[in-house]
Structure formats: structure tokens, C-alpha cells
PDB file of C-alpha atoms in Angstrom:
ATOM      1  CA  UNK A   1       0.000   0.000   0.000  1.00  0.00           C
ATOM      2  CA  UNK A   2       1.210   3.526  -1.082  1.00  0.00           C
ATOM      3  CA  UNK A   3       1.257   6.467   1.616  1.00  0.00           C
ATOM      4  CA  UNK A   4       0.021   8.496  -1.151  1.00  0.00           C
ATOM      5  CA  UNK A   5      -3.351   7.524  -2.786  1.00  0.00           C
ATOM      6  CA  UNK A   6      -4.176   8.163  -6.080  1.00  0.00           C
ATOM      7  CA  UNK A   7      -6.982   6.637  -8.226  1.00  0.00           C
ATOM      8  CA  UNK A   8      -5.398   3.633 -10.224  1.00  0.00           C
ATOM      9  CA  UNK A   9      -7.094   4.818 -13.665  1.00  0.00           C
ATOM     10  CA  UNK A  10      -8.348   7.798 -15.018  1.00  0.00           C
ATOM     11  CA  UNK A  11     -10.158   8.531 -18.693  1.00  0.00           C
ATOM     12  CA  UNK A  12     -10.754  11.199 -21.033  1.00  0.00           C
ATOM     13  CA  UNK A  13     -11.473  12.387 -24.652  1.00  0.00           C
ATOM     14  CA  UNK A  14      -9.045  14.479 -26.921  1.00  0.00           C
ATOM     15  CA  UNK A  15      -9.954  17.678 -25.755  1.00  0.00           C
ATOM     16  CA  UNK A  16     -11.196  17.112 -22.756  1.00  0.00           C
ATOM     17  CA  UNK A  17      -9.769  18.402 -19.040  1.00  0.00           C
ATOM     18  CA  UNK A  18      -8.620  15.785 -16.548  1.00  0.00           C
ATOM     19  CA  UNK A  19      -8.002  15.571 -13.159  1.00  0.00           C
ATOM     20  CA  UNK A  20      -5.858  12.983 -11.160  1.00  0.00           C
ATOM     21  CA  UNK A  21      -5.773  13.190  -7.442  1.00  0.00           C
ATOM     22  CA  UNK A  22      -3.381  12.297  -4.629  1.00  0.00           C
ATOM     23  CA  UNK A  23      -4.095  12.140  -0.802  1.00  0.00           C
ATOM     24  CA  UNK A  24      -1.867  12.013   1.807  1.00  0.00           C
ATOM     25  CA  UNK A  25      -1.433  12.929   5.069  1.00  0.00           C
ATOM     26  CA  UNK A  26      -0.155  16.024   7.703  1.00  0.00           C
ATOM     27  CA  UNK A  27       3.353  14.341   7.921  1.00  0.00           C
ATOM     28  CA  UNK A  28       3.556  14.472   3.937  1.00  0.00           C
ATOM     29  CA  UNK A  29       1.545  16.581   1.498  1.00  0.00           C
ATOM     30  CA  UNK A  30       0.223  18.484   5.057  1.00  0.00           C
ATOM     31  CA  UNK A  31       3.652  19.978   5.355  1.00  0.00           C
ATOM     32  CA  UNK A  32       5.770  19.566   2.307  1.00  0.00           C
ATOM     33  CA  UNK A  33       5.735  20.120  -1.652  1.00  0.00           C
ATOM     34  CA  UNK A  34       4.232  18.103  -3.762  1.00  0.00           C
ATOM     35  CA  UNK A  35       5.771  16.648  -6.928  1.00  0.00           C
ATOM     36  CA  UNK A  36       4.457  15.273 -10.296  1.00  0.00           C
ATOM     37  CA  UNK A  37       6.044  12.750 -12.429  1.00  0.00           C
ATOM     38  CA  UNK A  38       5.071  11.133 -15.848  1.00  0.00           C
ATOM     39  CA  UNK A  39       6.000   7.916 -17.159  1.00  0.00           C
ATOM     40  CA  UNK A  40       6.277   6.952 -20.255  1.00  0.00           C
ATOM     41  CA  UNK A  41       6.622   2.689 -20.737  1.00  0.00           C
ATOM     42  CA  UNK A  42       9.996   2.035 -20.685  1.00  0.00           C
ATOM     43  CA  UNK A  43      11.528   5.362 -19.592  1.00  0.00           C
ATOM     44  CA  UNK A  44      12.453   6.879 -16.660  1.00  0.00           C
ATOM     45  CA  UNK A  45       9.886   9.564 -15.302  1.00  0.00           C
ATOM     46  CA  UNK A  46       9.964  12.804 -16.442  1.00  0.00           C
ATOM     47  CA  UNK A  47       9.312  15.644 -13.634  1.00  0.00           C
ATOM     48  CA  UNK A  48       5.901  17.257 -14.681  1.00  0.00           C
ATOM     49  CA  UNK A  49       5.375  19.532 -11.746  1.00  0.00           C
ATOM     50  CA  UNK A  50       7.449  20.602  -8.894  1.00  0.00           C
ATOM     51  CA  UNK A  51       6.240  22.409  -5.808  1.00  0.00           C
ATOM     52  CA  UNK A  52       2.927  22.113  -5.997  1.00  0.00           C
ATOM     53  CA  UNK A  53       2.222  24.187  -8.878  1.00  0.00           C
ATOM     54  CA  UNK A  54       5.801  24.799 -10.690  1.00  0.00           C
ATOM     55  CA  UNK A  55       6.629  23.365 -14.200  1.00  0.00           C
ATOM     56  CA  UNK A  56       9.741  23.229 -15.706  1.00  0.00           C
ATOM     57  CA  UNK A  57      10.423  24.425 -18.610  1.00  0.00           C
ATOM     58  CA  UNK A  58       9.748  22.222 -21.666  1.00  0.00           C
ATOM     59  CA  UNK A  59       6.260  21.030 -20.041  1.00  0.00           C
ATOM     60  CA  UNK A  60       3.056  22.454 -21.828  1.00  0.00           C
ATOM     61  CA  UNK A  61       0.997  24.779 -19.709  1.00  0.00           C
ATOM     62  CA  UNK A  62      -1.921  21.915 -20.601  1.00  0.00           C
ATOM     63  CA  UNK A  63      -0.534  20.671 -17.271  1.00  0.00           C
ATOM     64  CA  UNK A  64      -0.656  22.590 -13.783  1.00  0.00           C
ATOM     65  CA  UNK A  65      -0.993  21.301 -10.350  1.00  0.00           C
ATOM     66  CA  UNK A  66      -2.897  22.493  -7.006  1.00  0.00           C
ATOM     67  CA  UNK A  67      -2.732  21.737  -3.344  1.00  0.00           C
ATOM     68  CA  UNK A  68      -5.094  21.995  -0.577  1.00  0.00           C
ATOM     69  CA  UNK A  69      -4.615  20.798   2.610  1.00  0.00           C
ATOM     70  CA  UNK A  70      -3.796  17.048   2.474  1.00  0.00           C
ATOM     71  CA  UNK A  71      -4.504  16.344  -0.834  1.00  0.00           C
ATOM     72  CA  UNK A  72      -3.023  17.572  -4.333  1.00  0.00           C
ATOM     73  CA  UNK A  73      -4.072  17.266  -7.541  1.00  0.00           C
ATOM     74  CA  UNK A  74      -2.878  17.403 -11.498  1.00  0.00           C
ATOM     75  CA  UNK A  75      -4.775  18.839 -14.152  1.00  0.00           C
ATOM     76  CA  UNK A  76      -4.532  18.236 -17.800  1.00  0.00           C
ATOM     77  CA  UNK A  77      -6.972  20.209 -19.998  1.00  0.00           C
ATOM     78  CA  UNK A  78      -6.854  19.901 -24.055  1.00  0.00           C
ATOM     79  CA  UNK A  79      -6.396  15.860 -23.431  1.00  0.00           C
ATOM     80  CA  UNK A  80      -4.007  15.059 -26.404  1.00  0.00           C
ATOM     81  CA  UNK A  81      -3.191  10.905 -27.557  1.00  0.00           C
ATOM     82  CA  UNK A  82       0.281  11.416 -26.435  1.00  0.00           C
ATOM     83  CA  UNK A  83      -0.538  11.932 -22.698  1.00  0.00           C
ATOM     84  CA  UNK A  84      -2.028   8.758 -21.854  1.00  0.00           C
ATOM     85  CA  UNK A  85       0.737   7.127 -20.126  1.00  0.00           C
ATOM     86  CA  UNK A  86       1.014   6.637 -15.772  1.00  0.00           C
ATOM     87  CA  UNK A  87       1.560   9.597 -14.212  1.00  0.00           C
ATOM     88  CA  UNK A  88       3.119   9.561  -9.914  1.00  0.00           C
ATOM     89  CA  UNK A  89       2.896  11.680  -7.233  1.00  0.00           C
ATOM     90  CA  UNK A  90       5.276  12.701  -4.489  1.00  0.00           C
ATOM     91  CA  UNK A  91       6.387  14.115  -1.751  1.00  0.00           C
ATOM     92  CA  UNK A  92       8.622  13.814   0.964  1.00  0.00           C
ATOM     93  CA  UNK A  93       7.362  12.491   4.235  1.00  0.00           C
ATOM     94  CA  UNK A  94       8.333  13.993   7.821  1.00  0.00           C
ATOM     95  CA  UNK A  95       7.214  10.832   9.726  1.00  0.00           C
ATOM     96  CA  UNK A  96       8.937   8.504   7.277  1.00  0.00           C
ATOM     97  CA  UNK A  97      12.667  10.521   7.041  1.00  0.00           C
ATOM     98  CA  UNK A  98      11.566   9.877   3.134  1.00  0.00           C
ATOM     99  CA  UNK A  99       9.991  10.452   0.378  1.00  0.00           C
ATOM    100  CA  UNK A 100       7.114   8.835  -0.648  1.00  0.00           C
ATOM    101  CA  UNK A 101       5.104   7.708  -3.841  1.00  0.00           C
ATOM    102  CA  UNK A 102       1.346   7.772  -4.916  1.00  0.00           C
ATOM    103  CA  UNK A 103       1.006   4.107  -6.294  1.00  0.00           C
ATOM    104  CA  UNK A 104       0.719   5.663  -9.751  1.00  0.00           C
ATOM    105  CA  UNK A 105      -2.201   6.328 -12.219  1.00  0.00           C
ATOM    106  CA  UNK A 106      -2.937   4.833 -15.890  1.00  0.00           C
ATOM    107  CA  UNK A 107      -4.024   7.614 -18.039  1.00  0.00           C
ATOM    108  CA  UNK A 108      -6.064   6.307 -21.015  1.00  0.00           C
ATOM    109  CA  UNK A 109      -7.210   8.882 -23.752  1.00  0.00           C
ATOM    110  CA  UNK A 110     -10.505   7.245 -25.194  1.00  0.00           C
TER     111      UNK A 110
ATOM    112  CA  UNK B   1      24.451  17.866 -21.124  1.00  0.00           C
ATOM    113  CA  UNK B   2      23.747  16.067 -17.748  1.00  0.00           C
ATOM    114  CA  UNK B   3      23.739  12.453 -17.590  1.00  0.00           C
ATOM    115  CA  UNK B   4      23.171   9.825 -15.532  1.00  0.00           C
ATOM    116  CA  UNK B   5      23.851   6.212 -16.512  1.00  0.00           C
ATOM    117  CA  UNK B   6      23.516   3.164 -14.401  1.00  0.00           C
ATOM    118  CA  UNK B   7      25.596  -0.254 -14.807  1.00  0.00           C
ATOM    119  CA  UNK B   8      25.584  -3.395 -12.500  1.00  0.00           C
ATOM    120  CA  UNK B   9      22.312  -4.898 -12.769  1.00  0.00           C
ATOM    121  CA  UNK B  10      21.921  -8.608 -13.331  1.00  0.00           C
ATOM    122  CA  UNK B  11      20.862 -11.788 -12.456  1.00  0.00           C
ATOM    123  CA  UNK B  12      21.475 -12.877  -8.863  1.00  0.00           C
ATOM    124  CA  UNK B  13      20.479 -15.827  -6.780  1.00  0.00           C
ATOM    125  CA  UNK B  14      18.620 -15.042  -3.706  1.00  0.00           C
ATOM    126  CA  UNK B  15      20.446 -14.002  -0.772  1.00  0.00           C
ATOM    127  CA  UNK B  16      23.412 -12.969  -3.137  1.00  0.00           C
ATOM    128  CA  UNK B  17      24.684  -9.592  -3.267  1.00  0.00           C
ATOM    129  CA  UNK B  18      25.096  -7.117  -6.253  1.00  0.00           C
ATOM    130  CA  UNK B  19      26.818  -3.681  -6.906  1.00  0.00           C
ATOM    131  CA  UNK B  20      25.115  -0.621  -8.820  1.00  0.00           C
ATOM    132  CA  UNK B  21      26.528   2.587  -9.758  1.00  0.00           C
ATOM    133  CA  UNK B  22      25.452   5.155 -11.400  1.00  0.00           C
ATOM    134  CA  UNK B  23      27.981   7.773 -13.607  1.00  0.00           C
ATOM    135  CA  UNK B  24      27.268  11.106 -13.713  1.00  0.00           C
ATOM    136  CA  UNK B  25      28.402  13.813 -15.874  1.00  0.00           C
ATOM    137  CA  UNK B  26      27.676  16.825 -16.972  1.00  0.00           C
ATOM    138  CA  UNK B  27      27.464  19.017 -13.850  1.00  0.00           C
ATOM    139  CA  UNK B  28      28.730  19.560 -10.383  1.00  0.00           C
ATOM    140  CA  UNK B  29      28.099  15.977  -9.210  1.00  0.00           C
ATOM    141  CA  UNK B  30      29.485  17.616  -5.534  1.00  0.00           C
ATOM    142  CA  UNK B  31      26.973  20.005  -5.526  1.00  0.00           C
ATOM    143  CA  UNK B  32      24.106  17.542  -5.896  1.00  0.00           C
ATOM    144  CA  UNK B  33      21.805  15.431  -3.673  1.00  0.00           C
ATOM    145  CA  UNK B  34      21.447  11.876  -5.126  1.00  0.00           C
ATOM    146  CA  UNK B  35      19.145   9.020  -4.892  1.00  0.00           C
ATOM    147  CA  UNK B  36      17.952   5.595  -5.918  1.00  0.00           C
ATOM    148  CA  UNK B  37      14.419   4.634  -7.013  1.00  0.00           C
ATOM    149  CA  UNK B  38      12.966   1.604  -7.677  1.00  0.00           C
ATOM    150  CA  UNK B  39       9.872   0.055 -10.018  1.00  0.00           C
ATOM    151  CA  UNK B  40       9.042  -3.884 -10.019  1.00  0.00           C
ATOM    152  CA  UNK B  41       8.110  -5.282 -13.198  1.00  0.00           C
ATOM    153  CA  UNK B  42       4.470  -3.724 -13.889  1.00  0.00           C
ATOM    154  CA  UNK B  43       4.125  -1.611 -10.281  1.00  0.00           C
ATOM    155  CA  UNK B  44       4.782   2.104  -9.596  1.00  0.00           C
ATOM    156  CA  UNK B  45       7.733   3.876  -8.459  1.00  0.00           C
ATOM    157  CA  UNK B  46       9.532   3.023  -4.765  1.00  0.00           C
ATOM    158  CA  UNK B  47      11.889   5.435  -3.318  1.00  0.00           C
ATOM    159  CA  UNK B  48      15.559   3.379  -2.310  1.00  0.00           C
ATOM    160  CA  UNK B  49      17.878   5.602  -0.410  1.00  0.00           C
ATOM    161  CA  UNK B  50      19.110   8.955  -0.443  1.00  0.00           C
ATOM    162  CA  UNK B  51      22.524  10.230  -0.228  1.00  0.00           C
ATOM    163  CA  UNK B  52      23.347  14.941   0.694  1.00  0.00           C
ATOM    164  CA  UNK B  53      25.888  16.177  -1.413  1.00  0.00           C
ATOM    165  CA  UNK B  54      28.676  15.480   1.299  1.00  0.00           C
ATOM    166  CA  UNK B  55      27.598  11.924   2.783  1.00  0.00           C
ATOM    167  CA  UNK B  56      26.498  13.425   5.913  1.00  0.00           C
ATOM    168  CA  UNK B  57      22.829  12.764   5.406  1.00  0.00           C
ATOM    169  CA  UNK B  58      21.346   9.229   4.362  1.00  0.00           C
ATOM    170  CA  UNK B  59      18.126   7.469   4.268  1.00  0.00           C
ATOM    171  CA  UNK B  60      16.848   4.190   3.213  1.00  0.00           C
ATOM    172  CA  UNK B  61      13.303   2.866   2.799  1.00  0.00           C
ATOM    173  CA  UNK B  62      12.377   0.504   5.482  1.00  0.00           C
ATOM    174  CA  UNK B  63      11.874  -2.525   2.814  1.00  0.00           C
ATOM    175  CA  UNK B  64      15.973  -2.344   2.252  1.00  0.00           C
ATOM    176  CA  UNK B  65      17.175  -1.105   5.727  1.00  0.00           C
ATOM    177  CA  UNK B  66      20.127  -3.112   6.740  1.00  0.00           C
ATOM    178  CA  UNK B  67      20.769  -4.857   3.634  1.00  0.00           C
ATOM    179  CA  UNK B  68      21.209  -1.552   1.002  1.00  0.00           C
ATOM    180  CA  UNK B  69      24.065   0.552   1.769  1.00  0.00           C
ATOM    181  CA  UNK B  70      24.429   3.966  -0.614  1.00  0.00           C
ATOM    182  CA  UNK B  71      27.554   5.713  -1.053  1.00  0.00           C
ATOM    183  CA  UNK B  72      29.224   8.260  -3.585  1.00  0.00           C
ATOM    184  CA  UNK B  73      32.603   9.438  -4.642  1.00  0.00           C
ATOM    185  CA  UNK B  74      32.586  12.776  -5.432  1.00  0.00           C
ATOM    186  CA  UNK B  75      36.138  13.123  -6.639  1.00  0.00           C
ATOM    187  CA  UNK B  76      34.885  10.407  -9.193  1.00  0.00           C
ATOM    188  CA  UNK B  77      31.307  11.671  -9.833  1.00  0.00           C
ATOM    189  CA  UNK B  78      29.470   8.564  -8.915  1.00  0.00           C
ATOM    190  CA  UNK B  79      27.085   7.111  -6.757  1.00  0.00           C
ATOM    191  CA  UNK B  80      26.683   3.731  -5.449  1.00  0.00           C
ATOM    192  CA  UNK B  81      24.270   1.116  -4.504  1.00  0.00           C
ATOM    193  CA  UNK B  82      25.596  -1.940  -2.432  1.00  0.00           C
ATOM    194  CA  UNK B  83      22.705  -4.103  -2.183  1.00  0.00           C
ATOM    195  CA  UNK B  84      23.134  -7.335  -0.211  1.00  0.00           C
ATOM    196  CA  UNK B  85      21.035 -10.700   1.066  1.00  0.00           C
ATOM    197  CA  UNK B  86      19.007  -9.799  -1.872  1.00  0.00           C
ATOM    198  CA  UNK B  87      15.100 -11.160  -2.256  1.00  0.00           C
ATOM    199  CA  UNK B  88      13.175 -12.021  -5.149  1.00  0.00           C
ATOM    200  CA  UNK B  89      11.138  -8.790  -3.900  1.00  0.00           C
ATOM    201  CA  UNK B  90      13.897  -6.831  -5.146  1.00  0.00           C
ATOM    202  CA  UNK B  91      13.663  -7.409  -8.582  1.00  0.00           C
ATOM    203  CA  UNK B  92      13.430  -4.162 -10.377  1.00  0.00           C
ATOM    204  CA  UNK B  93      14.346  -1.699 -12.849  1.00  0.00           C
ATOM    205  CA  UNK B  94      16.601   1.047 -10.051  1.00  0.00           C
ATOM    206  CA  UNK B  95      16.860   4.314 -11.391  1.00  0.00           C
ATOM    207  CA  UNK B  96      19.459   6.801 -10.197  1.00  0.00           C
ATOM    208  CA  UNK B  97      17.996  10.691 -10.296  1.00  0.00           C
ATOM    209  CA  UNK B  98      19.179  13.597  -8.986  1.00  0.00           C
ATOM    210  CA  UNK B  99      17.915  16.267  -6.945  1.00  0.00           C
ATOM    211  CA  UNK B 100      17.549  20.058  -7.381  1.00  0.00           C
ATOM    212  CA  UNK B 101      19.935  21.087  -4.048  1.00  0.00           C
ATOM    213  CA  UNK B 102      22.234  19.666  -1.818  1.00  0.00           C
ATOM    214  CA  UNK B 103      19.427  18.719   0.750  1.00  0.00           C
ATOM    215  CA  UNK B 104      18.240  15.688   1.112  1.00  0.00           C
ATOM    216  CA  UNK B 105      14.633  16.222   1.427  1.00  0.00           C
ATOM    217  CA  UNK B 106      13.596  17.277  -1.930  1.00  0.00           C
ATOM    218  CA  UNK B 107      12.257  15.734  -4.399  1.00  0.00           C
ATOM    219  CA  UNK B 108      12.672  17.590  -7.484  1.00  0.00           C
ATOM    220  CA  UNK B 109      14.068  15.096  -9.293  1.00  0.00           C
ATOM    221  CA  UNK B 110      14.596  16.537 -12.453  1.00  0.00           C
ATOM    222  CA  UNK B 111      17.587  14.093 -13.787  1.00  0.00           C
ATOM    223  CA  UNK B 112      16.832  10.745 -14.132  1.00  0.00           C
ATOM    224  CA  UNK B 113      19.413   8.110 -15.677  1.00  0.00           C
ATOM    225  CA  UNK B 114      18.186   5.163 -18.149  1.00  0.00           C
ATOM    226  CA  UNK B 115      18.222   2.554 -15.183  1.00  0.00           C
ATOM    227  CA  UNK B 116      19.071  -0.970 -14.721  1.00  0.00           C
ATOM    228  CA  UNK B 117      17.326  -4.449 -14.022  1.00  0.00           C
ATOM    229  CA  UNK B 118      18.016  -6.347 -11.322  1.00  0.00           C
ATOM    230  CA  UNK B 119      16.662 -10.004 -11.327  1.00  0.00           C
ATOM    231  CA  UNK B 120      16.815 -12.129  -7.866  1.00  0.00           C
ATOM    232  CA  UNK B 121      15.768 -15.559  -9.101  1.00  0.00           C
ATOM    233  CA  UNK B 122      17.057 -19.014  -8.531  1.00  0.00           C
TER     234      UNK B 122
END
């Protein structure tokens, strides 16, 4: 079991906005940054979002990322083919003396 | 150009030990938090350890406490992995990615290296 908690799946149309959650607790997302990765199969993850709501450069502003409280979220409006793929969140835990991992979820563009 | 690339994965029998490293280039490797990450054939992403910039700080996960040891030359620009009385649990793809500071305790991981499979199978 992951100390973060994200949906396993998540679907959408070309076009269309998603959103992909992640819930966690005070000792992690309560108190620290939150991180986005994307994985495409095969690759190593790609940073999508840093600090909550940071992209580096090179990332489309189709993707953009919110906290609130415990719990963070990505968004990714004007769905395009080429984003379905897993996507992780992260953060580091204060309980833990780590960071920690959502368990990851499986974009599919329909 | 920064790069990271990982060498040392393999087969090994269970309870065997194995070696990773990971090369990096590119940048101030001194400057430069490190750390290992994890992903079992088909599963998400599992932090390792992580090494500060000067050795002084170091975590593992508590799956590979007391078995993992992580390491780094600096004068050599590489980072290391000793993973003993392995377990067919361990069997993954470990990535080597590096952080944004010195500290230990972020995770903007923006550099990532290729990674390597490690198989613990009899």
C-alpha cells in the first residue's frame, strides 16, 4: 500500500480536461511540496510539476498542479493521444525521514 | 548535457549480493543530492535511499534497511548502490535521479538516468 493515494485509472477524450488526485497525510503533502512525475513505458519519469504548482520548462501549460490541505491534484486540460501514459505523485514524508510515492495512475485517452 | 547512466544490474540468486553505480556527468556531481528509485516489473515507483551532497545525510526505505548501503565518490562523480542478502522482492528496474539542491529532502528530481534491471531468481 502507497502512503500516497491516487486513483489507479483515469479517462478522457481528446480535448477534454482531466483531473488525477493524490491524498496524503499532515506528515507528507500536510507539510511539504508536492511533486508530479510522468511515465512513459519504458523510460524513466519525467518531472511534470514541482512544488505544488511549478513546471519546468519544456512542459506544456496543458498541465498545472494544485494543493489543498492534504490532498493535491494534477490537471490536464486539451487531453491530447500522447498523454495517456502513468503519471506519480510525491512528496517527501516527515514521519517517514523519506519520500514517498502515490502508487501511480494509468491515463487512457478514449 | 547532464547524464546519468547506471551499470551493475543482473541476475542474482537469492540471498546474493550485487553492486550498482550510477555515472554522472555533466554538472557539479558535488553540488548535488542523489538518490535511488525503484519500479518492479508492472508496479509504480519506490523510493531506495538517499545520499546529501557530502555523505552526511542518508536514508533508506524501510523494505531495504540493513541490507542496502548507498555511497558516492565525489572526486569520481558517482554514486553507489551496495545491495546485499538480496530477495526475489527486489527485482526491479533502479533508477538513479538527482535532486535540485544539496538537501536531502527534496524531491525535485529533475535528472533521471536510463536505469538498470536487477533479477533475484534461482
Amino acid at each position: 500500500q502507497s502512503v500516497l493515494t491516487q486513483p489507479p485509472s483515469a479517462s478522457g477524450t481528446p480535448g477534454q480536461r482531466v483531473t488525477i488526485s493524490c491524498s496524503g497525510s499532515s506528515s507528507n503533502i500536510g507539510s511539504n511540496y508536492v511533486y508530479w512525475y510522468q511515465q512513459l513505458p519504458g523510460t524513466a519519469p519525467k518531472l511534470l510539476i514541482y512544488r505544488n504548482n511549478q513546471r519546468p520548462s519544456g512542459v506544456p501549460d496543458r498541465f498545472s498542479g494544485s494543493k489543498s490541505g492534504t490532498s493535491a491534484s494534477l490537471a490536464i486540460s486539451g487531453l491530447r493521444s500522447e498523454d495517456e501514459t502513468d503519471y506519480y505523485c510525491a512528496t517527501w514524508d516527515d514521519s517517514l525521514s523519506g519520500p514517498v510515492f502515490g502508487g501511480g495512475t494509468k491515463l487512457t485517452v478514449l | 548535457e547532464v547524464q546519468l547512466v547506471e551499470s551493475g544490474g543482473g541476475l542474482v540468486k537469492p540471498g546474493g549480493s550485487l553492486r550498482l553505480s550510477c555515472a554522472a556527468s555533466g554538472f557539479t556531481f558535488s553540488s548535488y543530492s542523489m538518490n535511488w528509485v525503484r519500479q518492479a516489473p508492472g508496479k509504480g515507483l519506490e523510493w531506495v535511499s538517499s545520499i546529501s551532497s557530502g555523505s552526511s545525510y542518508i536514508y533508506y526505505a524501510d523494505s531495504v534497511k540493513g541490507r542496502f548501503t548507498i555511497s558516492r565518490d565525489n572526486a569520481k562523480n558517482s554514486l553507489l548502490l551496495q545491495m546485499n542478502s538480496l530477495r526475489a522482492e527486489d527485482t526491479a528496474v533502479y533508477f538513479c535521479a538527482r535532486a535540485d539542491t544539496a538537501m536531502v529532502t527534496s524531491v525535485f528530481w529533475e535528472k533521471w538516468g536510463q536505469g538498470t534491471l536487477v533479477t533475484v531468481s534461482s
